[in-house]
Short mmCIF file of C-alpha atoms and ligand atoms in Angstrom, two decimals:
data_model
loop_
_atom_site.label_atom_id
_atom_site.label_comp_id
_atom_site.label_asym_id
_atom_site.label_seq_id
_atom_site.Cartn_x
_atom_site.Cartn_y
_atom_site.Cartn_z
CA SER A 1472 0.00 0.00 0.00
CA SER A 1473 1.06 3.57 -0.41
CA ALA A 1474 1.34 4.08 3.34
CA ALA A 1475 3.87 1.29 3.59
CA VAL A 1476 5.92 2.66 0.74
CA LYS A 1477 5.74 6.07 2.29
CA SER A 1478 7.21 4.90 5.57
CA GLU A 1479 9.91 3.10 3.66
CA VAL A 1480 10.86 6.37 2.03
CA ALA A 1481 10.85 8.08 5.38
CA VAL A 1482 13.22 5.49 6.79
CA GLU A 1483 15.46 5.64 3.76
CA GLU A 1484 15.52 9.40 4.01
CA LYS A 1485 17.33 9.17 7.32
CA GLY A 1486 20.31 7.44 5.73
CA THR A 1487 21.92 10.80 5.51
CA ASP A 1488 24.78 11.11 3.08
CA GLU A 1489 22.84 9.65 0.20
CA TYR A 1490 20.71 12.74 0.24
CA ASP A 1491 21.74 16.26 -0.28
CA ASN A 1492 21.24 18.16 2.90
CA ASP A 1493 18.16 20.29 2.73
CA LYS A 1494 19.59 22.86 5.06
CA ASP A 1495 22.62 22.92 2.76
CA ASP A 1496 22.98 26.36 3.81
CA LYS A 1497 21.45 29.42 2.34
CA ALA A 1498 24.87 30.96 2.08
CA ALA A 1499 26.07 28.23 -0.29
CA GLN A 1500 22.97 28.64 -2.41
CA SER A 1501 23.43 32.37 -2.54
CA LEU A 1502 27.09 32.03 -3.46
CA LEU A 1503 26.22 29.57 -6.20
CA ASN A 1504 23.74 32.03 -7.63
CA LYS A 1505 26.37 34.73 -7.68
CA LEU A 1506 28.93 32.49 -9.31
CA ILE A 1507 26.65 31.49 -12.16
CA ARG A 1508 24.83 34.75 -12.67
CA ASN A 1509 26.20 37.00 -15.35
CA ASN A 1510 23.31 39.36 -15.95
CA LEU A 1511 20.12 40.72 -14.48
CA VAL A 1512 17.07 38.53 -13.98
CA ASN A 1513 14.00 39.58 -15.87
CA ASN A 1514 11.26 40.99 -13.73
CA THR A 1515 8.14 42.68 -15.01
CA ASN A 1516 6.72 43.57 -11.60
CA GLN A 1517 6.51 47.10 -10.29
CA VAL A 1518 8.72 48.16 -7.41
CA GLU A 1519 6.85 49.08 -4.27
CA VAL A 1520 8.24 52.08 -2.48
CA LEU A 1521 7.47 53.18 1.04
CA GLN A 1522 9.06 56.51 1.71
CA ARG A 1523 10.17 57.63 5.12
CA ASP A 1524 8.82 61.06 4.32
CA PRO A 1525 5.88 60.59 1.96
CA ASN A 1526 5.89 64.31 1.13
CA SER A 1527 9.39 64.38 -0.26
CA PRO A 1528 9.55 63.88 -4.00
CA LEU A 1529 10.34 60.40 -5.20
CA TYR A 1530 13.14 60.37 -7.70
CA SER A 1531 13.66 57.63 -10.14
CA VAL A 1532 16.36 57.59 -12.80
CA LYS A 1533 16.39 55.97 -16.20
CA SER A 1534 20.07 56.53 -16.85
CA PHE A 1535 23.31 56.50 -14.88
CA GLU A 1536 24.12 60.02 -16.15
CA GLU A 1537 21.23 61.45 -14.18
CA LEU A 1538 22.95 60.37 -10.98
CA ARG A 1539 25.83 62.81 -11.49
CA LEU A 1540 28.37 60.22 -10.51
CA LYS A 1541 32.06 60.93 -10.40
CA PRO A 1542 33.40 60.37 -13.94
CA GLN A 1543 35.67 57.57 -12.71
CA LEU A 1544 32.65 55.74 -11.37
CA LEU A 1545 30.52 56.28 -14.44
CA GLN A 1546 33.42 54.80 -16.37
CA GLY A 1547 33.43 51.84 -13.98
CA VAL A 1548 29.70 51.30 -14.44
CA TYR A 1549 29.94 51.32 -18.23
CA GLY A 1550 33.06 49.20 -18.05
CA LEU A 1551 30.94 46.52 -16.42
CA GLY A 1552 28.61 46.67 -19.38
CA PHE A 1553 25.70 48.28 -17.56
CA ASN A 1554 23.70 50.49 -19.91
CA ARG A 1555 20.93 51.61 -17.63
CA PRO A 1556 19.89 51.13 -14.01
CA SER A 1557 18.02 47.94 -13.19
CA LYS A 1558 14.47 48.21 -11.89
CA ILE A 1559 15.47 48.29 -8.26
CA GLN A 1560 18.40 50.61 -8.99
CA GLU A 1561 16.12 53.17 -10.63
CA THR A 1562 14.71 54.11 -7.23
CA ALA A 1563 17.33 52.78 -4.84
CA LEU A 1564 20.24 54.72 -6.33
CA PRO A 1565 18.74 58.24 -6.11
CA MET A 1566 17.66 57.46 -2.56
CA MET A 1567 21.08 56.21 -1.51
CA LEU A 1568 22.90 59.08 -3.21
CA ALA A 1569 20.59 61.83 -1.90
CA GLU A 1570 21.78 64.58 0.41
CA PRO A 1571 21.33 64.24 3.30
CA PRO A 1572 21.82 60.47 3.14
CA GLN A 1573 18.75 58.32 3.51
CA ASN A 1574 18.41 54.94 5.09
CA LEU A 1575 17.13 52.08 3.03
CA ILE A 1576 15.77 48.58 3.38
CA ALA A 1577 15.55 46.88 0.01
CA GLN A 1578 14.25 43.47 -0.87
CA SER A 1579 14.35 41.73 -4.22
CA GLN A 1580 15.36 38.32 -5.47
CA SER A 1581 18.96 37.60 -6.24
CA GLY A 1582 20.15 38.89 -9.57
CA THR A 1583 18.18 42.14 -9.58
CA GLY A 1584 21.10 44.48 -9.03
CA LYS A 1585 21.23 45.10 -5.29
CA THR A 1586 24.95 44.52 -4.87
CA ALA A 1587 25.87 46.74 -7.78
CA ALA A 1588 23.63 49.44 -6.27
CA PHE A 1589 25.15 49.56 -2.81
CA VAL A 1590 28.68 49.20 -4.17
CA LEU A 1591 28.07 52.29 -6.26
CA ALA A 1592 26.67 54.08 -3.23
CA MET A 1593 29.69 53.22 -1.10
CA LEU A 1594 32.14 54.28 -3.79
CA SER A 1595 30.28 57.55 -4.29
CA HIS A 1596 30.31 58.44 -0.63
CA VAL A 1597 33.92 57.81 0.32
CA ASP A 1598 36.47 60.57 0.38
CA PRO A 1599 39.67 59.05 -1.03
CA ASN A 1600 41.77 61.77 0.52
CA LYS A 1601 40.87 60.61 3.99
CA ARG A 1602 42.94 57.65 5.03
CA TYR A 1603 40.59 55.81 7.34
CA PRO A 1604 37.56 53.52 7.02
CA GLN A 1605 34.36 55.31 6.03
CA CYS A 1606 32.16 52.46 4.79
CA LEU A 1607 31.51 49.11 6.40
CA CYS A 1608 29.82 46.26 4.60
CA VAL A 1609 28.94 43.04 6.38
CA SER A 1610 28.19 39.78 4.57
CA PRO A 1611 27.22 36.39 6.01
CA THR A 1612 30.31 34.47 4.87
CA TYR A 1613 33.87 34.98 3.76
CA GLU A 1614 33.05 33.78 0.24
CA LEU A 1615 30.13 36.16 -0.13
CA ALA A 1616 32.24 39.03 1.16
CA LEU A 1617 34.85 38.19 -1.47
CA GLN A 1618 32.24 38.29 -4.22
CA THR A 1619 31.12 41.75 -3.15
CA GLY A 1620 34.75 42.80 -2.88
CA LYS A 1621 35.23 41.81 -6.50
CA VAL A 1622 32.35 44.04 -7.55
CA ILE A 1623 33.89 46.94 -5.61
CA GLU A 1624 37.18 46.37 -7.37
CA LEU A 1625 35.60 46.18 -10.81
CA MET A 1626 33.37 49.18 -10.36
CA GLY A 1627 36.17 51.15 -8.73
CA LYS A 1628 38.70 50.16 -11.38
CA HIS A 1629 39.17 53.75 -12.53
CA TYR A 1630 39.18 55.07 -8.99
CA PRO A 1631 42.29 53.41 -7.55
CA GLU A 1632 42.67 55.89 -4.69
CA VAL A 1633 39.80 54.14 -2.96
CA ARG A 1634 41.04 51.06 -1.20
CA LEU A 1635 39.41 48.05 0.27
CA VAL A 1636 40.25 45.64 3.09
CA TYR A 1637 38.63 42.36 4.19
CA ALA A 1638 37.62 41.94 7.80
CA ILE A 1639 37.58 38.19 7.84
CA ARG A 1640 38.89 35.57 10.18
CA GLY A 1641 42.43 34.71 9.20
CA ASN A 1642 43.24 38.25 8.24
CA LYS A 1643 45.35 38.99 11.28
CA LEU A 1644 46.49 42.53 11.86
CA GLN A 1645 49.10 43.86 14.22
CA ARG A 1646 47.79 45.09 17.54
CA GLY A 1647 47.36 48.83 17.75
CA MET A 1648 47.37 49.47 14.02
CA LYS A 1649 44.80 51.71 12.36
CA LEU A 1650 43.34 50.84 8.99
CA GLU A 1651 43.83 53.31 6.17
CA GLU A 1652 41.50 51.71 3.64
CA GLN A 1653 38.25 53.59 3.06
CA ILE A 1654 36.05 50.53 2.66
CA VAL A 1655 35.98 47.52 4.96
CA ILE A 1656 34.07 44.45 3.94
CA GLY A 1657 33.75 41.36 6.08
CA THR A 1658 31.83 39.03 8.31
CA PRO A 1659 30.03 40.27 11.44
CA GLY A 1660 32.26 38.63 14.06
CA THR A 1661 35.56 39.94 12.75
CA MET A 1662 34.05 43.32 11.88
CA LEU A 1663 32.81 43.65 15.45
CA ASP A 1664 36.24 42.76 16.84
CA TRP A 1665 37.95 45.23 14.54
CA CYS A 1666 35.60 48.02 15.63
CA GLY A 1667 35.46 47.10 19.30
CA LYS A 1668 38.10 44.88 20.84
CA PHE A 1669 41.01 45.75 18.51
CA LYS A 1670 40.03 49.28 17.48
CA PHE A 1671 41.52 48.90 13.98
CA ILE A 1672 38.48 50.86 12.85
CA ASP A 1673 37.04 53.95 14.48
CA PRO A 1674 33.31 53.27 14.19
CA LYS A 1675 32.49 56.92 14.89
CA LYS A 1676 33.95 57.86 11.50
CA ILE A 1677 31.77 55.49 9.49
CA MET A 1678 29.39 57.21 7.06
CA VAL A 1679 27.83 54.20 5.34
CA PHE A 1680 26.91 50.87 6.88
CA VAL A 1681 25.72 48.11 4.57
CA LEU A 1682 24.24 44.85 5.72
CA ASP A 1683 23.94 42.46 2.81
CA GLU A 1684 21.91 39.25 2.55
CA ALA A 1685 20.00 39.84 5.75
CA ASP A 1686 17.99 36.64 5.31
CA VAL A 1687 21.15 34.55 5.05
CA MET A 1688 22.69 36.50 7.91
CA ILE A 1689 19.99 35.68 10.43
CA ALA A 1690 20.17 31.99 9.56
CA THR A 1691 23.55 31.89 11.31
CA GLN A 1692 23.60 31.84 15.07
CA GLY A 1693 25.16 34.96 16.49
CA HIS A 1694 25.30 37.04 13.32
CA GLN A 1695 22.20 38.97 14.16
CA ASP A 1696 23.50 39.96 17.54
CA GLN A 1697 26.96 40.89 16.25
CA SER A 1698 25.47 43.04 13.49
CA ILE A 1699 23.33 44.92 15.97
CA ARG A 1700 26.32 45.50 18.21
CA ILE A 1701 28.30 46.95 15.29
CA GLN A 1702 25.38 49.14 14.32
CA ARG A 1703 25.18 50.58 17.83
CA MET A 1704 28.76 51.85 17.67
CA LEU A 1705 28.08 53.92 14.56
CA PRO A 1706 27.21 57.61 14.61
CA LYS A 1707 23.57 58.65 14.44
CA ASN A 1708 23.96 60.23 11.02
CA CYS A 1709 25.59 57.17 9.47
CA GLN A 1710 23.66 55.93 6.48
CA MET A 1711 22.27 52.45 7.13
CA LEU A 1712 21.43 50.17 4.22
CA LEU A 1713 20.06 46.65 4.41
CA PHE A 1714 19.44 44.17 1.60
CA SER A 1715 17.65 40.88 1.48
CA ALA A 1716 16.41 38.48 -1.18
CA THR A 1717 13.44 37.34 0.89
CA PHE A 1718 11.42 38.98 3.58
CA GLU A 1719 9.94 36.83 6.29
CA GLU A 1720 8.79 38.30 9.59
CA THR A 1721 12.13 37.49 11.25
CA VAL A 1722 14.10 39.31 8.56
CA TRP A 1723 11.81 42.28 8.82
CA ASN A 1724 12.21 42.50 12.61
CA PHE A 1725 15.96 42.34 12.24
CA ALA A 1726 15.94 44.93 9.46
CA GLN A 1727 14.11 47.41 11.62
CA ARG A 1728 16.65 47.06 14.39
CA ILE A 1729 19.51 47.70 11.96
CA VAL A 1730 17.93 50.51 9.95
CA PRO A 1731 16.18 53.33 11.79
CA GLU A 1732 13.74 55.53 9.87
CA PRO A 1733 14.02 53.51 6.69
CA ASN A 1734 12.80 54.02 3.19
CA ILE A 1735 11.62 50.68 1.93
CA ILE A 1736 11.83 49.26 -1.57
CA LYS A 1737 10.42 45.90 -2.57
CA LEU A 1738 10.33 44.10 -5.85
CA LYS A 1739 8.23 40.97 -5.95
CA ARG A 1740 9.57 37.84 -7.58
CA GLU A 1741 8.32 37.15 -11.02
CA GLU A 1742 5.55 34.56 -10.77
CA GLU A 1743 6.24 31.22 -12.33
CA THR A 1744 3.62 29.53 -14.42
CA LEU A 1745 2.96 26.13 -15.96
CA ASP A 1746 0.88 27.65 -18.75
CA THR A 1747 3.55 27.39 -21.40
CA ILE A 1748 4.65 23.90 -20.39
CA LYS A 1749 3.52 20.59 -21.80
CA GLN A 1750 3.46 18.12 -18.96
CA TYR A 1751 3.58 14.36 -19.39
CA TYR A 1752 4.07 11.31 -17.27
CA VAL A 1753 5.44 7.91 -18.13
CA LEU A 1754 4.41 4.73 -16.30
CA CYS A 1755 7.18 2.33 -15.39
CA ASN A 1756 7.86 -0.39 -12.84
CA SER A 1757 11.45 0.14 -11.88
CA ARG A 1758 14.42 2.38 -12.15
CA GLU A 1759 15.69 0.32 -15.11
CA GLU A 1760 12.39 0.77 -16.91
CA LYS A 1761 12.56 4.46 -16.28
CA PHE A 1762 15.99 4.53 -17.82
CA GLN A 1763 14.73 2.58 -20.82
CA ALA A 1764 11.83 5.01 -21.23
CA LEU A 1765 14.31 7.85 -21.11
CA CYS A 1766 16.34 6.22 -23.88
CA ASN A 1767 13.19 5.81 -25.95
CA ILE A 1768 12.40 9.47 -25.51
CA TYR A 1769 15.91 10.41 -26.57
CA GLY A 1770 15.61 8.14 -29.57
CA ALA A 1771 12.35 9.70 -30.65
CA ILE A 1772 12.73 13.40 -30.19
CA THR A 1773 15.49 15.91 -30.53
CA ILE A 1774 16.43 17.25 -27.15
CA ALA A 1775 18.81 20.16 -27.26
CA GLN A 1776 19.41 20.21 -23.53
CA ALA A 1777 17.72 18.50 -20.65
CA MET A 1778 17.87 18.63 -16.90
CA ILE A 1779 17.10 15.40 -15.11
CA PHE A 1780 16.20 15.38 -11.44
CA CYS A 1781 16.74 12.45 -9.10
CA HIS A 1782 15.89 12.00 -5.47
CA THR A 1783 19.17 10.62 -4.19
CA ARG A 1784 22.82 11.09 -5.00
CA LYS A 1785 23.04 7.39 -5.61
CA THR A 1786 20.36 7.40 -8.30
CA ALA A 1787 21.84 10.53 -9.86
CA GLY A 1788 25.28 8.93 -10.00
CA TRP A 1789 23.91 5.70 -11.41
CA LEU A 1790 21.82 7.45 -14.04
CA ALA A 1791 24.69 9.68 -15.12
CA GLY A 1792 26.80 6.58 -15.58
CA GLU A 1793 24.15 4.78 -17.64
CA LEU A 1794 23.58 7.81 -19.83
CA SER A 1795 27.29 8.22 -20.51
CA ARG A 1796 27.46 4.56 -21.47
CA GLU A 1797 24.74 5.32 -24.00
CA GLY A 1798 26.99 7.96 -25.48
CA HIS A 1799 25.51 11.09 -23.95
CA GLN A 1800 27.67 13.92 -22.70
CA VAL A 1801 26.49 14.14 -19.14
CA ALA A 1802 27.14 16.63 -16.38
CA LEU A 1803 26.48 15.55 -12.83
CA LEU A 1804 25.62 17.95 -10.07
CA SER A 1805 25.45 16.75 -6.53
CA GLY A 1806 25.64 18.10 -3.04
CA GLU A 1807 28.96 16.67 -1.97
CA MET A 1808 30.63 18.94 -4.51
CA GLN A 1809 32.07 22.27 -3.47
CA VAL A 1810 30.08 25.32 -4.46
CA GLU A 1811 32.78 26.36 -6.93
CA GLN A 1812 32.74 22.92 -8.54
CA ARG A 1813 28.96 23.07 -8.83
CA ALA A 1814 29.17 26.49 -10.42
CA ALA A 1815 31.71 25.19 -12.91
CA VAL A 1816 29.42 22.28 -13.85
CA ILE A 1817 26.46 24.62 -14.35
CA ASP A 1818 28.59 27.00 -16.38
CA ARG A 1819 29.71 24.24 -18.72
CA PHE A 1820 26.14 23.10 -19.13
CA ARG A 1821 24.97 26.63 -19.85
CA ASP A 1822 27.68 26.95 -22.47
CA GLY A 1823 26.30 23.82 -24.09
CA LYS A 1824 29.40 21.74 -23.43
CA GLU A 1825 27.15 19.06 -21.97
CA LYS A 1826 23.67 18.32 -23.20
CA VAL A 1827 22.32 16.56 -20.15
CA LEU A 1828 22.51 17.70 -16.58
CA VAL A 1829 21.68 15.09 -13.97
CA THR A 1830 21.14 16.47 -10.51
CA THR A 1831 19.65 15.78 -7.12
CA ASN A 1832 16.59 17.66 -6.00
CA VAL A 1833 18.10 19.78 -3.33
CA CYS A 1834 21.22 20.68 -5.19
CA ALA A 1835 19.47 22.42 -8.02
CA ARG A 1836 17.05 24.41 -5.92
CA GLY A 1837 17.12 28.06 -6.75
CA ILE A 1838 19.12 27.59 -9.90
CA ASP A 1839 17.74 28.91 -13.13
CA VAL A 1840 19.06 27.48 -16.33
CA GLU A 1841 16.82 29.47 -18.60
CA GLN A 1842 17.44 27.86 -21.93
CA VAL A 1843 16.63 24.31 -20.86
CA SER A 1844 13.51 23.29 -22.72
CA VAL A 1845 13.15 19.76 -21.43
CA VAL A 1846 12.94 18.87 -17.75
CA ILE A 1847 12.70 15.27 -16.67
CA ASN A 1848 11.68 14.33 -13.19
CA PHE A 1849 13.29 10.93 -12.95
CA ASP A 1850 11.94 11.04 -9.41
CA LEU A 1851 9.10 13.35 -8.47
CA PRO A 1852 9.88 16.05 -5.97
CA VAL A 1853 8.72 15.16 -2.46
CA ASP A 1854 9.34 16.80 0.88
CA LYS A 1855 10.89 15.04 3.84
CA ASP A 1856 7.55 13.51 4.81
CA GLY A 1857 7.06 12.07 1.36
CA ASN A 1858 4.40 14.58 0.34
CA PRO A 1859 4.44 16.28 -3.05
CA ASP A 1860 6.72 19.29 -3.09
CA ASN A 1861 4.63 21.52 -5.32
CA GLU A 1862 6.84 24.52 -4.95
CA THR A 1863 9.89 22.65 -6.19
CA TYR A 1864 7.89 21.14 -9.03
CA LEU A 1865 6.81 24.59 -10.15
CA HIS A 1866 10.24 26.06 -9.81
CA ARG A 1867 11.82 23.28 -11.80
CA ILE A 1868 9.58 23.31 -14.77
CA GLY A 1869 7.70 26.60 -14.49
CA ARG A 1870 8.60 29.56 -16.61
CA THR A 1871 8.43 33.19 -15.68
CA GLY A 1872 5.73 35.18 -17.42
CA ARG A 1873 6.26 36.40 -20.90
CA PHE A 1874 9.93 35.63 -21.07
CA GLY A 1875 9.47 31.92 -20.80
CA LYS A 1876 9.96 29.82 -23.82
CA ARG A 1877 7.68 26.86 -24.28
CA GLY A 1878 8.86 23.86 -22.40
CA LEU A 1879 8.38 20.16 -22.00
CA ALA A 1880 8.25 18.31 -18.69
CA ILE A 1881 8.29 14.55 -18.36
CA ASN A 1882 7.58 12.86 -15.06
CA MET A 1883 8.63 9.28 -14.40
CA VAL A 1884 6.20 7.30 -12.31
CA ASP A 1885 7.26 3.93 -10.95
CA SER A 1886 4.93 3.03 -8.10
CA LYS A 1887 1.48 3.58 -6.70
CA MET A 1888 3.00 6.07 -4.38
CA SER A 1889 4.56 8.14 -7.11
CA MET A 1890 1.32 7.96 -9.12
CA ASN A 1891 -0.44 9.31 -6.08
CA ILE A 1892 2.07 12.13 -5.81
CA LEU A 1893 1.67 12.93 -9.47
CA ASN A 1894 -2.10 13.11 -9.08
CA ARG A 1895 -1.79 15.44 -6.14
CA ILE A 1896 0.57 17.71 -8.07
CA GLN A 1897 -1.88 17.72 -10.95
CA GLU A 1898 -4.72 18.67 -8.63
CA HIS A 1899 -2.69 21.33 -6.90
CA PHE A 1900 -2.00 23.18 -10.13
CA SER A 1901 -5.26 22.24 -11.84
CA LYS A 1902 -3.27 21.43 -14.91
CA LYS A 1903 -3.54 18.16 -16.72
CA ILE A 1904 -0.46 15.96 -16.90
CA GLU A 1905 -0.92 13.65 -19.87
CA ARG A 1906 0.12 10.04 -20.05
CA LEU A 1907 2.89 9.40 -22.52
CA ASP A 1908 3.40 6.05 -24.12
CA THR A 1909 7.13 5.75 -24.70
CA ASP A 1910 6.65 2.97 -27.22
CA ASP A 1911 4.69 5.37 -29.36
CA LEU A 1912 6.17 8.81 -29.16
CA ASP A 1913 4.69 10.65 -32.12
CA GLU A 1914 2.58 12.92 -30.00
CA ILE A 1915 5.16 15.01 -28.24
CA GLU A 1916 7.08 16.51 -31.09
P1 ADP B 1019 21.87 41.05 -6.56
O1 ADP B 1019 22.82 41.68 -5.60
O2 ADP B 1019 20.47 41.55 -6.43
O3 ADP B 1019 21.93 39.56 -6.58
P2 ADP B 1019 23.74 41.95 -8.57
O4 ADP B 1019 24.03 43.37 -8.24
O5 ADP B 1019 24.76 40.95 -8.20
O6 ADP B 1019 22.30 41.51 -8.02
O7 ADP B 1019 23.44 41.90 -10.14
C1 ADP B 1019 23.14 40.70 -10.81
C2 ADP B 1019 23.89 40.64 -12.12
O8 ADP B 1019 23.45 41.68 -12.97
C3 ADP B 1019 25.38 40.81 -11.98
O9 ADP B 1019 26.01 39.99 -12.93
C4 ADP B 1019 25.62 42.28 -12.28
O10 ADP B 1019 26.89 42.50 -12.83
C5 ADP B 1019 24.52 42.57 -13.30
N1 ADP B 1019 23.99 43.93 -13.20
C6 ADP B 1019 23.73 44.66 -12.08
N2 ADP B 1019 23.23 45.87 -12.39
C7 ADP B 1019 23.16 45.91 -13.73
C8 ADP B 1019 22.71 46.90 -14.68
N3 ADP B 1019 22.24 48.07 -14.29
N4 ADP B 1019 22.77 46.60 -16.00
C9 ADP B 1019 23.25 45.39 -16.40
N5 ADP B 1019 23.68 44.43 -15.57
C10 ADP B 1019 23.63 44.67 -14.26
#
């Protein structure tokens, strides 16, 4: 019965290292997104703006010229290939560059231009003639801090007088020294020590405080507290800026403690839809049959690139092996790989070097590989209790609004339990998933 199978899954689920860790931290996911992202995400939603002073005019810019940036910075912006401000930058930049400085809480999904925005704000505000820290930026991890540091270096390429230092564990400074760099970027613990215990930084001289990835930050024990303690050392007129990709209640509460009297900007995620997707399922009895069905599909239709999702690392590894034996160029993505390795695999796949990407469920969460037109659920997405994971299903095969190309999704069903899950997914989205007979494949092309 399906209940028995379900409990079997639950037991199997506990055998840990076969499965990619669900909590596989937010920081790793965020880093992965940064490593693979090379342009802005499309978003057709309107930004919502809540002004601190509703009577003050709301500026929004359509070009970088309107911001009257220092020429060196404008050169940096164009050097990065930016032609015009992103949606969130249109309002966030004038607010951050206003005189007197305004505080800001901004939320939008990753890839919408937040980092570029606050980097530009920091670079605009520093006085390169003053040889002491004027901007602090805290990030949840060393790797994320490095990524932001790279953006500062690229955007500040033509402004070499401005210097940058990393406040990260392992970067040991001599007791009693004073930093001369204008921008300090680092993790909360070290930043706090450098401001407080070691006094490498005089917090009273800080003009801009940036807290990036607030949602990732609060997921780590202690970071919230450390950030608040840093914030309390800063002068009252210091500009406080906070960014987050998501905005749950806990993030919001934290944000309000970090940023007094904030302006608030929000950009909703683009909704995903199944409307432009043809969904099918294939009935099989075993993993081997599923593989055979997959081969039949490959034999019958031309698949430029496909992503194939499996439940466990073991299945993913096995399937990748079988597919290679069949002569496919296969890329395998799984959770035991380092973030950088994963990014490299995704990059190669995006460049078309491999035509098939086999991956575990968890590993590929939050990754968008836009051009993939065929998605195969070798195993259906389920949560840890064995219930259908509708959100993951949608994210995997759904397309965003008008930008989405048409797509094809094929679900492999191999038991009563997975049939039941498929039915529940179908009901949830009120969208028919058609049966596909892999011995007679004329219909899908
Ligand atoms: P976020 O911090 O919201 O994740 P980023 O600032 O990292 O977003 O921007 C996402 C990607 O888009 C990066 O590759 C960045 O270089 C690029 N980008 C940012 N702003 C612009 C812009 N105005 N025009 C073109 N590309 C941009």
